[in-house]
PDB file of C-alpha atoms in Angstrom:
ATOM      1  CA  GLY P   1      15.761  -6.506 -11.210  1.00  0.00           C
ATOM      2  CA  ALA P   2      15.037  -7.329  -7.748  1.00  0.00           C
ATOM      3  CA  GLY P   3      11.869  -5.599  -7.203  1.00  0.00           C
ATOM      4  CA  VAL P   4       8.715  -4.878  -8.768  1.00  0.00           C
ATOM      5  CA  SER P   5       9.098  -2.291 -11.435  1.00  0.00           C
ATOM      6  CA  GLN P   6       6.483   0.062 -12.793  1.00  0.00           C
ATOM      7  CA  SER P   7       6.370   2.155 -16.036  1.00  0.00           C
ATOM      8  CA  PRO P   8       6.014   4.991 -16.857  1.00  0.00           C
ATOM      9  CA  ARG P   9       6.889   6.704 -13.609  1.00  0.00           C
ATOM     10  CA  TYR P  10       5.065   9.791 -14.951  1.00  0.00           C
ATOM     11  CA  LYS P  11       2.284   9.886 -17.018  1.00  0.00           C
ATOM     12  CA  VAL P  12       0.206  12.994 -18.539  1.00  0.00           C
ATOM     13  CA  ALA P  13      -2.733  12.470 -20.864  1.00  0.00           C
ATOM     14  CA  LYS P  14      -5.672  14.881 -21.943  1.00  0.00           C
ATOM     15  CA  ARG P  15      -8.986  13.893 -20.555  1.00  0.00           C
ATOM     16  CA  GLY P  16     -10.702  11.403 -22.949  1.00  0.00           C
ATOM     17  CA  GLN P  17      -7.691   9.732 -23.796  1.00  0.00           C
ATOM     18  CA  ASP P  18      -6.578   6.432 -23.139  1.00  0.00           C
ATOM     19  CA  VAL P  19      -3.717   5.104 -21.121  1.00  0.00           C
ATOM     20  CA  ALA P  20      -1.930   2.026 -20.038  1.00  0.00           C
ATOM     21  CA  LEU P  21       0.253   1.393 -17.281  1.00  0.00           C
ATOM     22  CA  ARG P  22       2.692  -1.641 -16.961  1.00  0.00           C
ATOM     23  CA  CYS P  23       3.560  -3.744 -13.767  1.00  0.00           C
ATOM     24  CA  ASP P  24       6.998  -5.989 -13.963  1.00  0.00           C
ATOM     25  CA  PRO P  25       6.505  -8.518 -10.769  1.00  0.00           C
ATOM     26  CA  ILE P  26       9.353  -9.687  -8.372  1.00  0.00           C
ATOM     27  CA  SER P  27      10.017 -13.037 -10.493  1.00  0.00           C
ATOM     28  CA  GLY P  28       8.212 -15.863  -9.128  1.00  0.00           C
ATOM     29  CA  HIS P  29       5.252 -13.863  -7.312  1.00  0.00           C
ATOM     30  CA  VAL P  30       2.165 -15.427  -8.132  1.00  0.00           C
ATOM     31  CA  SER P  31      -0.109 -12.638  -6.670  1.00  0.00           C
ATOM     32  CA  LEU P  32      -0.311  -9.347  -8.047  1.00  0.00           C
ATOM     33  CA  PHE P  33      -2.171  -5.949  -6.452  1.00  0.00           C
ATOM     34  CA  TRP P  34      -3.071  -2.911  -8.000  1.00  0.00           C
ATOM     35  CA  TYR P  35      -3.542  -0.044  -5.732  1.00  0.00           C
ATOM     36  CA  GLN P  36      -4.792   3.864  -6.448  1.00  0.00           C
ATOM     37  CA  GLN P  37      -3.031   6.696  -4.211  1.00  0.00           C
ATOM     38  CA  ALA P  38      -4.357  10.060  -3.806  1.00  0.00           C
ATOM     39  CA  LEU P  39      -2.376  12.899  -2.427  1.00  0.00           C
ATOM     40  CA  GLY P  40      -2.093  12.685   1.357  1.00  0.00           C
ATOM     41  CA  GLN P  41      -3.859   9.514   1.716  1.00  0.00           C
ATOM     42  CA  GLY P  42      -3.057   5.482   1.643  1.00  0.00           C
ATOM     43  CA  PRO P  43      -3.175   3.195  -0.891  1.00  0.00           C
ATOM     44  CA  GLU P  44      -6.681   2.090  -2.125  1.00  0.00           C
ATOM     45  CA  PHE P  45      -7.419  -1.302  -3.123  1.00  0.00           C
ATOM     46  CA  LEU P  46      -8.393  -1.899  -6.729  1.00  0.00           C
ATOM     47  CA  THR P  47      -7.801  -5.667  -8.062  1.00  0.00           C
ATOM     48  CA  TYR P  48      -5.863  -8.598  -7.726  1.00  0.00           C
ATOM     49  CA  PHE P  49      -4.726 -11.528  -9.749  1.00  0.00           C
ATOM     50  CA  GLN P  50      -3.161 -15.145  -8.700  1.00  0.00           C
ATOM     51  CA  ASN P  51      -1.669 -16.338 -11.759  1.00  0.00           C
ATOM     52  CA  GLU P  52      -3.264 -15.100 -14.598  1.00  0.00           C
ATOM     53  CA  ALA P  53      -6.593 -15.071 -12.648  1.00  0.00           C
ATOM     54  CA  GLN P  54      -8.325 -11.714 -11.788  1.00  0.00           C
ATOM     55  CA  LEU P  55      -9.998 -13.231  -8.412  1.00  0.00           C
ATOM     56  CA  ASP P  56     -11.050  -9.689  -7.534  1.00  0.00           C
ATOM     57  CA  LYS P  57     -11.766  -6.533  -9.185  1.00  0.00           C
ATOM     58  CA  SER P  58     -14.261  -5.185  -6.414  1.00  0.00           C
ATOM     59  CA  GLY P  59     -12.092  -1.659  -6.315  1.00  0.00           C
ATOM     60  CA  LEU P  60     -12.051  -0.792 -10.016  1.00  0.00           C
ATOM     61  CA  PRO P  61     -14.159   2.399  -9.925  1.00  0.00           C
ATOM     62  CA  SER P  62     -15.669   2.131 -12.916  1.00  0.00           C
ATOM     63  CA  ASP P  63     -16.083   0.228 -16.383  1.00  0.00           C
ATOM     64  CA  ARG P  64     -13.372   2.674 -17.601  1.00  0.00           C
ATOM     65  CA  PHE P  65     -10.666   0.370 -15.538  1.00  0.00           C
ATOM     66  CA  PHE P  66      -9.589  -2.873 -17.019  1.00  0.00           C
ATOM     67  CA  ALA P  67      -6.592  -5.067 -15.735  1.00  0.00           C
ATOM     68  CA  GLU P  68      -5.251  -8.085 -17.117  1.00  0.00           C
ATOM     69  CA  ARG P  69      -2.011 -10.493 -16.401  1.00  0.00           C
ATOM     70  CA  PRO P  70      -2.594 -12.796 -19.921  1.00  0.00           C
ATOM     71  CA  GLU P  71       0.792 -14.996 -19.218  1.00  0.00           C
ATOM     72  CA  GLY P  72       0.519 -14.660 -14.898  1.00  0.00           C
ATOM     73  CA  SER P  73       3.615 -12.307 -15.017  1.00  0.00           C
ATOM     74  CA  VAL P  74       3.810  -9.215 -16.513  1.00  0.00           C
ATOM     75  CA  SER P  75       0.229  -6.865 -15.903  1.00  0.00           C
ATOM     76  CA  THR P  76      -1.431  -3.940 -17.461  1.00  0.00           C
ATOM     77  CA  LEU P  77      -3.776  -1.447 -15.712  1.00  0.00           C
ATOM     78  CA  LYS P  78      -5.776   0.451 -18.932  1.00  0.00           C
ATOM     79  CA  ILE P  79      -7.937   3.299 -17.928  1.00  0.00           C
ATOM     80  CA  GLN P  80     -10.195   4.153 -21.127  1.00  0.00           C
ATOM     81  CA  ARG P  81     -11.616   7.576 -21.812  1.00  0.00           C
ATOM     82  CA  THR P  82      -9.548   9.042 -18.811  1.00  0.00           C
ATOM     83  CA  GLN P  83     -11.280  11.800 -16.721  1.00  0.00           C
ATOM     84  CA  GLN P  84      -9.168  14.353 -13.858  1.00  0.00           C
ATOM     85  CA  GLU P  85     -10.658  12.610 -11.226  1.00  0.00           C
ATOM     86  CA  ASP P  86      -8.308   9.508 -12.263  1.00  0.00           C
ATOM     87  CA  SER P  87      -5.170  11.557 -11.713  1.00  0.00           C
ATOM     88  CA  ALA P  88      -3.231   9.833  -8.952  1.00  0.00           C
ATOM     89  CA  VAL P  89      -0.660   7.347  -8.077  1.00  0.00           C
ATOM     90  CA  TYR P  90      -1.003   3.986  -9.369  1.00  0.00           C
ATOM     91  CA  LEU P  91       0.732   1.485  -6.858  1.00  0.00           C
ATOM     92  CA  CYS P  92       1.519  -2.081  -8.174  1.00  0.00           C
ATOM     93  CA  ALA P  93       2.554  -4.823  -5.480  1.00  0.00           C
ATOM     94  CA  SER P  94       3.547  -8.660  -5.490  1.00  0.00           C
ATOM     95  CA  SER P  95       3.827 -11.819  -3.387  1.00  0.00           C
ATOM     96  CA  GLY P  96       4.880 -15.098  -2.974  1.00  0.00           C
ATOM     97  CA  THR P  97       1.389 -16.042  -1.964  1.00  0.00           C
ATOM     98  CA  LEU P  98      -2.151 -14.686  -0.703  1.00  0.00           C
ATOM     99  CA  ASN P  99      -2.184 -16.334   2.893  1.00  0.00           C
ATOM    100  CA  ASN P 100      -0.366 -13.517   5.643  1.00  0.00           C
ATOM    101  CA  GLN P 101       2.341 -12.221   3.105  1.00  0.00           C
ATOM    102  CA  PRO P 102       3.352  -8.967   3.030  1.00  0.00           C
ATOM    103  CA  GLN P 103       3.125  -7.144  -0.454  1.00  0.00           C
ATOM    104  CA  HIS P 104       6.163  -5.642  -2.118  1.00  0.00           C
ATOM    105  CA  PHE P 105       5.743  -2.272  -3.718  1.00  0.00           C
ATOM    106  CA  GLY P 106       6.898  -0.435  -7.120  1.00  0.00           C
ATOM    107  CA  ASP P 107       7.330   2.815  -6.757  1.00  0.00           C
ATOM    108  CA  GLY P 108       4.298   3.724  -9.055  1.00  0.00           C
ATOM    109  CA  THR P 109       2.763   5.712 -11.965  1.00  0.00           C
ATOM    110  CA  ARG P 110       2.358   9.316 -11.349  1.00  0.00           C
ATOM    111  CA  LEU P 111      -1.039  10.140 -13.763  1.00  0.00           C
ATOM    112  CA  SER P 112      -1.880  13.680 -14.336  1.00  0.00           C
ATOM    113  CA  ILE P 113      -5.167  13.981 -16.341  1.00  0.00           C
ATOM    114  CA  LEU P 114      -5.153  17.549 -17.975  1.00  0.00           C
TER     115      LEU P 114
ATOM    116  CA  GLU Y   1     -16.435  -3.369   5.647  1.00  0.00           C
ATOM    117  CA  ASP Y   2     -12.920  -3.230   7.037  1.00  0.00           C
ATOM    118  CA  GLN Y   3     -11.739   0.433   8.583  1.00  0.00           C
ATOM    119  CA  VAL Y   4      -8.215   1.345   9.549  1.00  0.00           C
ATOM    120  CA  THR Y   5      -7.432   4.718  11.121  1.00  0.00           C
ATOM    121  CA  GLN Y   6      -4.061   6.178  11.772  1.00  0.00           C
ATOM    122  CA  SER Y   7      -3.544   8.702  14.335  1.00  0.00           C
ATOM    123  CA  PRO Y   8      -1.782  11.400  14.542  1.00  0.00           C
ATOM    124  CA  GLU Y   9      -1.821  12.253  10.998  1.00  0.00           C
ATOM    125  CA  ALA Y  10       1.213  14.258  11.521  1.00  0.00           C
ATOM    126  CA  LEU Y  11       4.191  14.147  14.307  1.00  0.00           C
ATOM    127  CA  ARG Y  12       7.279  15.949  14.675  1.00  0.00           C
ATOM    128  CA  LEU Y  13       9.986  14.911  17.074  1.00  0.00           C
ATOM    129  CA  GLN Y  14      13.473  15.978  17.907  1.00  0.00           C
ATOM    130  CA  GLU Y  15      16.006  13.604  17.231  1.00  0.00           C
ATOM    131  CA  GLY Y  16      15.925  11.331  20.330  1.00  0.00           C
ATOM    132  CA  GLU Y  17      12.842  11.846  21.199  1.00  0.00           C
ATOM    133  CA  SER Y  18      10.543   8.779  21.533  1.00  0.00           C
ATOM    134  CA  SER Y  19       6.823   8.270  20.749  1.00  0.00           C
ATOM    135  CA  SER Y  20       3.970   5.866  19.352  1.00  0.00           C
ATOM    136  CA  LEU Y  21       2.097   5.813  16.429  1.00  0.00           C
ATOM    137  CA  ASN Y  22      -1.268   4.201  16.712  1.00  0.00           C
ATOM    138  CA  CYS Y  23      -3.591   2.034  14.152  1.00  0.00           C
ATOM    139  CA  SER Y  24      -6.919   1.335  15.373  1.00  0.00           C
ATOM    140  CA  TYR Y  25      -8.367  -0.793  13.134  1.00  0.00           C
ATOM    141  CA  THR Y  26     -12.058  -2.977  12.222  1.00  0.00           C
ATOM    142  CA  VAL Y  27     -12.138  -6.432  10.841  1.00  0.00           C
ATOM    143  CA  SER Y  28     -14.421  -9.111  10.805  1.00  0.00           C
ATOM    144  CA  GLY Y  29     -11.618 -11.563  11.230  1.00  0.00           C
ATOM    145  CA  LEU Y  30      -7.817 -10.821  11.386  1.00  0.00           C
ATOM    146  CA  ARG Y  31      -5.801 -12.455   8.869  1.00  0.00           C
ATOM    147  CA  GLY Y  32      -2.667 -10.269   9.701  1.00  0.00           C
ATOM    148  CA  LEU Y  33      -1.933  -6.606  10.017  1.00  0.00           C
ATOM    149  CA  PHE Y  34       1.005  -4.847   8.185  1.00  0.00           C
ATOM    150  CA  TRP Y  35       3.348  -1.742   9.197  1.00  0.00           C
ATOM    151  CA  TYR Y  36       5.014   0.188   6.112  1.00  0.00           C
ATOM    152  CA  ARG Y  37       7.139   2.828   5.644  1.00  0.00           C
ATOM    153  CA  GLN Y  38       6.755   5.051   2.636  1.00  0.00           C
ATOM    154  CA  ASP Y  39       8.866   8.019   1.165  1.00  0.00           C
ATOM    155  CA  PRO Y  40       8.274  10.886  -0.663  1.00  0.00           C
ATOM    156  CA  GLY Y  41       7.894   9.744  -4.718  1.00  0.00           C
ATOM    157  CA  LYS Y  42       8.351   5.820  -3.703  1.00  0.00           C
ATOM    158  CA  GLY Y  43       6.228   3.224  -2.966  1.00  0.00           C
ATOM    159  CA  PRO Y  44       5.478   1.233   0.259  1.00  0.00           C
ATOM    160  CA  GLU Y  45       8.161  -0.473   2.046  1.00  0.00           C
ATOM    161  CA  PHE Y  46       7.216  -3.275   4.221  1.00  0.00           C
ATOM    162  CA  LEU Y  47       8.205  -3.177   8.022  1.00  0.00           C
ATOM    163  CA  PHE Y  48       6.378  -6.181   9.851  1.00  0.00           C
ATOM    164  CA  THR Y  49       2.961  -8.415   9.865  1.00  0.00           C
ATOM    165  CA  LEU Y  50       1.564  -9.176  13.363  1.00  0.00           C
ATOM    166  CA  TYR Y  51      -0.936 -12.018  13.370  1.00  0.00           C
ATOM    167  CA  SER Y  52      -2.421 -12.283  16.890  1.00  0.00           C
ATOM    168  CA  ALA Y  53      -2.911  -9.783  19.776  1.00  0.00           C
ATOM    169  CA  GLY Y  54       0.159  -9.799  22.374  1.00  0.00           C
ATOM    170  CA  GLU Y  55       2.468 -10.524  19.538  1.00  0.00           C
ATOM    171  CA  GLU Y  56       5.282  -7.834  19.213  1.00  0.00           C
ATOM    172  CA  LYS Y  57       7.973  -7.380  16.368  1.00  0.00           C
ATOM    173  CA  GLU Y  58      11.244  -5.406  16.495  1.00  0.00           C
ATOM    174  CA  LYS Y  59      13.765  -3.838  14.047  1.00  0.00           C
ATOM    175  CA  GLU Y  60      16.091  -1.186  14.760  1.00  0.00           C
ATOM    176  CA  ARG Y  61      14.778   1.401  16.822  1.00  0.00           C
ATOM    177  CA  LEU Y  62      11.017   0.255  15.985  1.00  0.00           C
ATOM    178  CA  LYS Y  63       8.586  -1.949  17.493  1.00  0.00           C
ATOM    179  CA  ALA Y  64       5.443  -2.909  16.734  1.00  0.00           C
ATOM    180  CA  THR Y  65       2.467  -4.167  18.938  1.00  0.00           C
ATOM    181  CA  LEU Y  66      -0.903  -5.620  18.441  1.00  0.00           C
ATOM    182  CA  THR Y  67      -4.011  -5.692  20.585  1.00  0.00           C
ATOM    183  CA  LYS Y  68      -7.605  -6.632  19.370  1.00  0.00           C
ATOM    184  CA  LYS Y  69      -8.428  -3.368  18.410  1.00  0.00           C
ATOM    185  CA  GLU Y  70      -5.532  -1.494  17.708  1.00  0.00           C
ATOM    186  CA  SER Y  71      -1.482  -1.284  17.106  1.00  0.00           C
ATOM    187  CA  PHE Y  72       1.208   0.578  17.715  1.00  0.00           C
ATOM    188  CA  LEU Y  73       4.429   1.100  16.316  1.00  0.00           C
ATOM    189  CA  HIS Y  74       6.851   2.774  18.942  1.00  0.00           C
ATOM    190  CA  ILE Y  75       9.910   4.709  17.641  1.00  0.00           C
ATOM    191  CA  THR Y  76      12.903   4.986  20.225  1.00  0.00           C
ATOM    192  CA  ALA Y  77      15.510   7.511  19.882  1.00  0.00           C
ATOM    193  CA  PRO Y  78      14.273   8.420  16.579  1.00  0.00           C
ATOM    194  CA  LYS Y  79      17.128   9.759  13.666  1.00  0.00           C
ATOM    195  CA  PRO Y  80      16.273  12.278  11.020  1.00  0.00           C
ATOM    196  CA  GLU Y  81      16.445   9.444   8.564  1.00  0.00           C
ATOM    197  CA  ASP Y  82      13.521   7.920  10.256  1.00  0.00           C
ATOM    198  CA  SER Y  83      11.537  10.620   8.602  1.00  0.00           C
ATOM    199  CA  ALA Y  84       8.594   9.188   6.736  1.00  0.00           C
ATOM    200  CA  THR Y  85       5.160   8.490   6.413  1.00  0.00           C
ATOM    201  CA  TYR Y  86       4.185   5.275   8.369  1.00  0.00           C
ATOM    202  CA  LEU Y  87       1.256   3.198   7.082  1.00  0.00           C
ATOM    203  CA  CYS Y  88      -0.977   0.331   8.930  1.00  0.00           C
ATOM    204  CA  ALA Y  89      -2.782  -2.249   6.618  1.00  0.00           C
ATOM    205  CA  VAL Y  90      -5.361  -5.420   7.287  1.00  0.00           C
ATOM    206  CA  GLN Y  91      -6.051  -8.263   5.740  1.00  0.00           C
ATOM    207  CA  ASP Y  92      -9.273 -10.052   6.709  1.00  0.00           C
ATOM    208  CA  ASN Y  93     -10.477 -13.668   6.651  1.00  0.00           C
ATOM    209  CA  THR Y  94     -12.966 -13.515   4.382  1.00  0.00           C
ATOM    210  CA  ASN Y  95     -10.771 -11.725   1.327  1.00  0.00           C
ATOM    211  CA  ALA Y  96      -6.940 -13.036   1.486  1.00  0.00           C
ATOM    212  CA  GLY Y  97      -5.911 -10.595  -1.200  1.00  0.00           C
ATOM    213  CA  LYS Y  98      -7.372  -7.343  -0.324  1.00  0.00           C
ATOM    214  CA  SER Y  99      -5.508  -5.099   1.598  1.00  0.00           C
ATOM    215  CA  THR Y 100      -7.245  -2.478   3.632  1.00  0.00           C
ATOM    216  CA  PHE Y 101      -4.889   0.990   4.339  1.00  0.00           C
ATOM    217  CA  GLY Y 102      -5.061   3.949   6.673  1.00  0.00           C
ATOM    218  CA  ASP Y 103      -4.053   7.376   5.842  1.00  0.00           C
ATOM    219  CA  GLY Y 104      -0.648   7.158   7.625  1.00  0.00           C
ATOM    220  CA  THR Y 105       1.327   9.103   9.843  1.00  0.00           C
ATOM    221  CA  THR Y 106       3.864  11.511   8.497  1.00  0.00           C
ATOM    222  CA  LEU Y 107       6.601  11.757  10.762  1.00  0.00           C
ATOM    223  CA  THR Y 108       9.207  14.460  10.596  1.00  0.00           C
ATOM    224  CA  VAL Y 109      12.442  14.174  12.873  1.00  0.00           C
ATOM    225  CA  LYS Y 110      14.297  17.071  13.520  1.00  0.00           C
ATOM    226  CA  PRO Y 111      18.061  16.731  14.266  1.00  0.00           C
TER     227      PRO Y 111
END
């Protein structure tokens, strides 16, 4: 497709379960970003990749959060031992380069932890 | 640490009633300021990038301006389809990959 694709769109999990969220960026985009968005708030930075290299993971809330992009295209955000506070919308974005380029967002995965 | 504050939190306008949204920012060195529109259940959609004070960008009924401390998104003669949340974000020179977002202004335009 032409845009950033995220799956699943909705995910419900029980507290303590592990989840994996997938992002397919725009073809050819070098940079990929993950954000967490709570209801009524703006997106908060989690991590970003340039190709397969994870250049900044300073926004990951704890060591339960892990992201990878092994071949420099599709990325997966994994959350282990989920907690209720992990409930949020997880947004993925991609851009052609890092320098001054706008980020193109997917529609997110809404994660609910019961 | 970069900071972005948007005001007002919510704005209700009648169709055709022009207004402005404010984005105040603190950043060590501005690489770029971005405006996005977000509809319910959707990801943010890019509108504008501004790079330096004095710069202006226009698209249909929207015009974005930038000073050294804030940016304004001016909406002229809005229509109901302009109803959305408008987000402002900054990137600084020390960390090109990270965008810091404000919490947005939710605009409602009544016919």
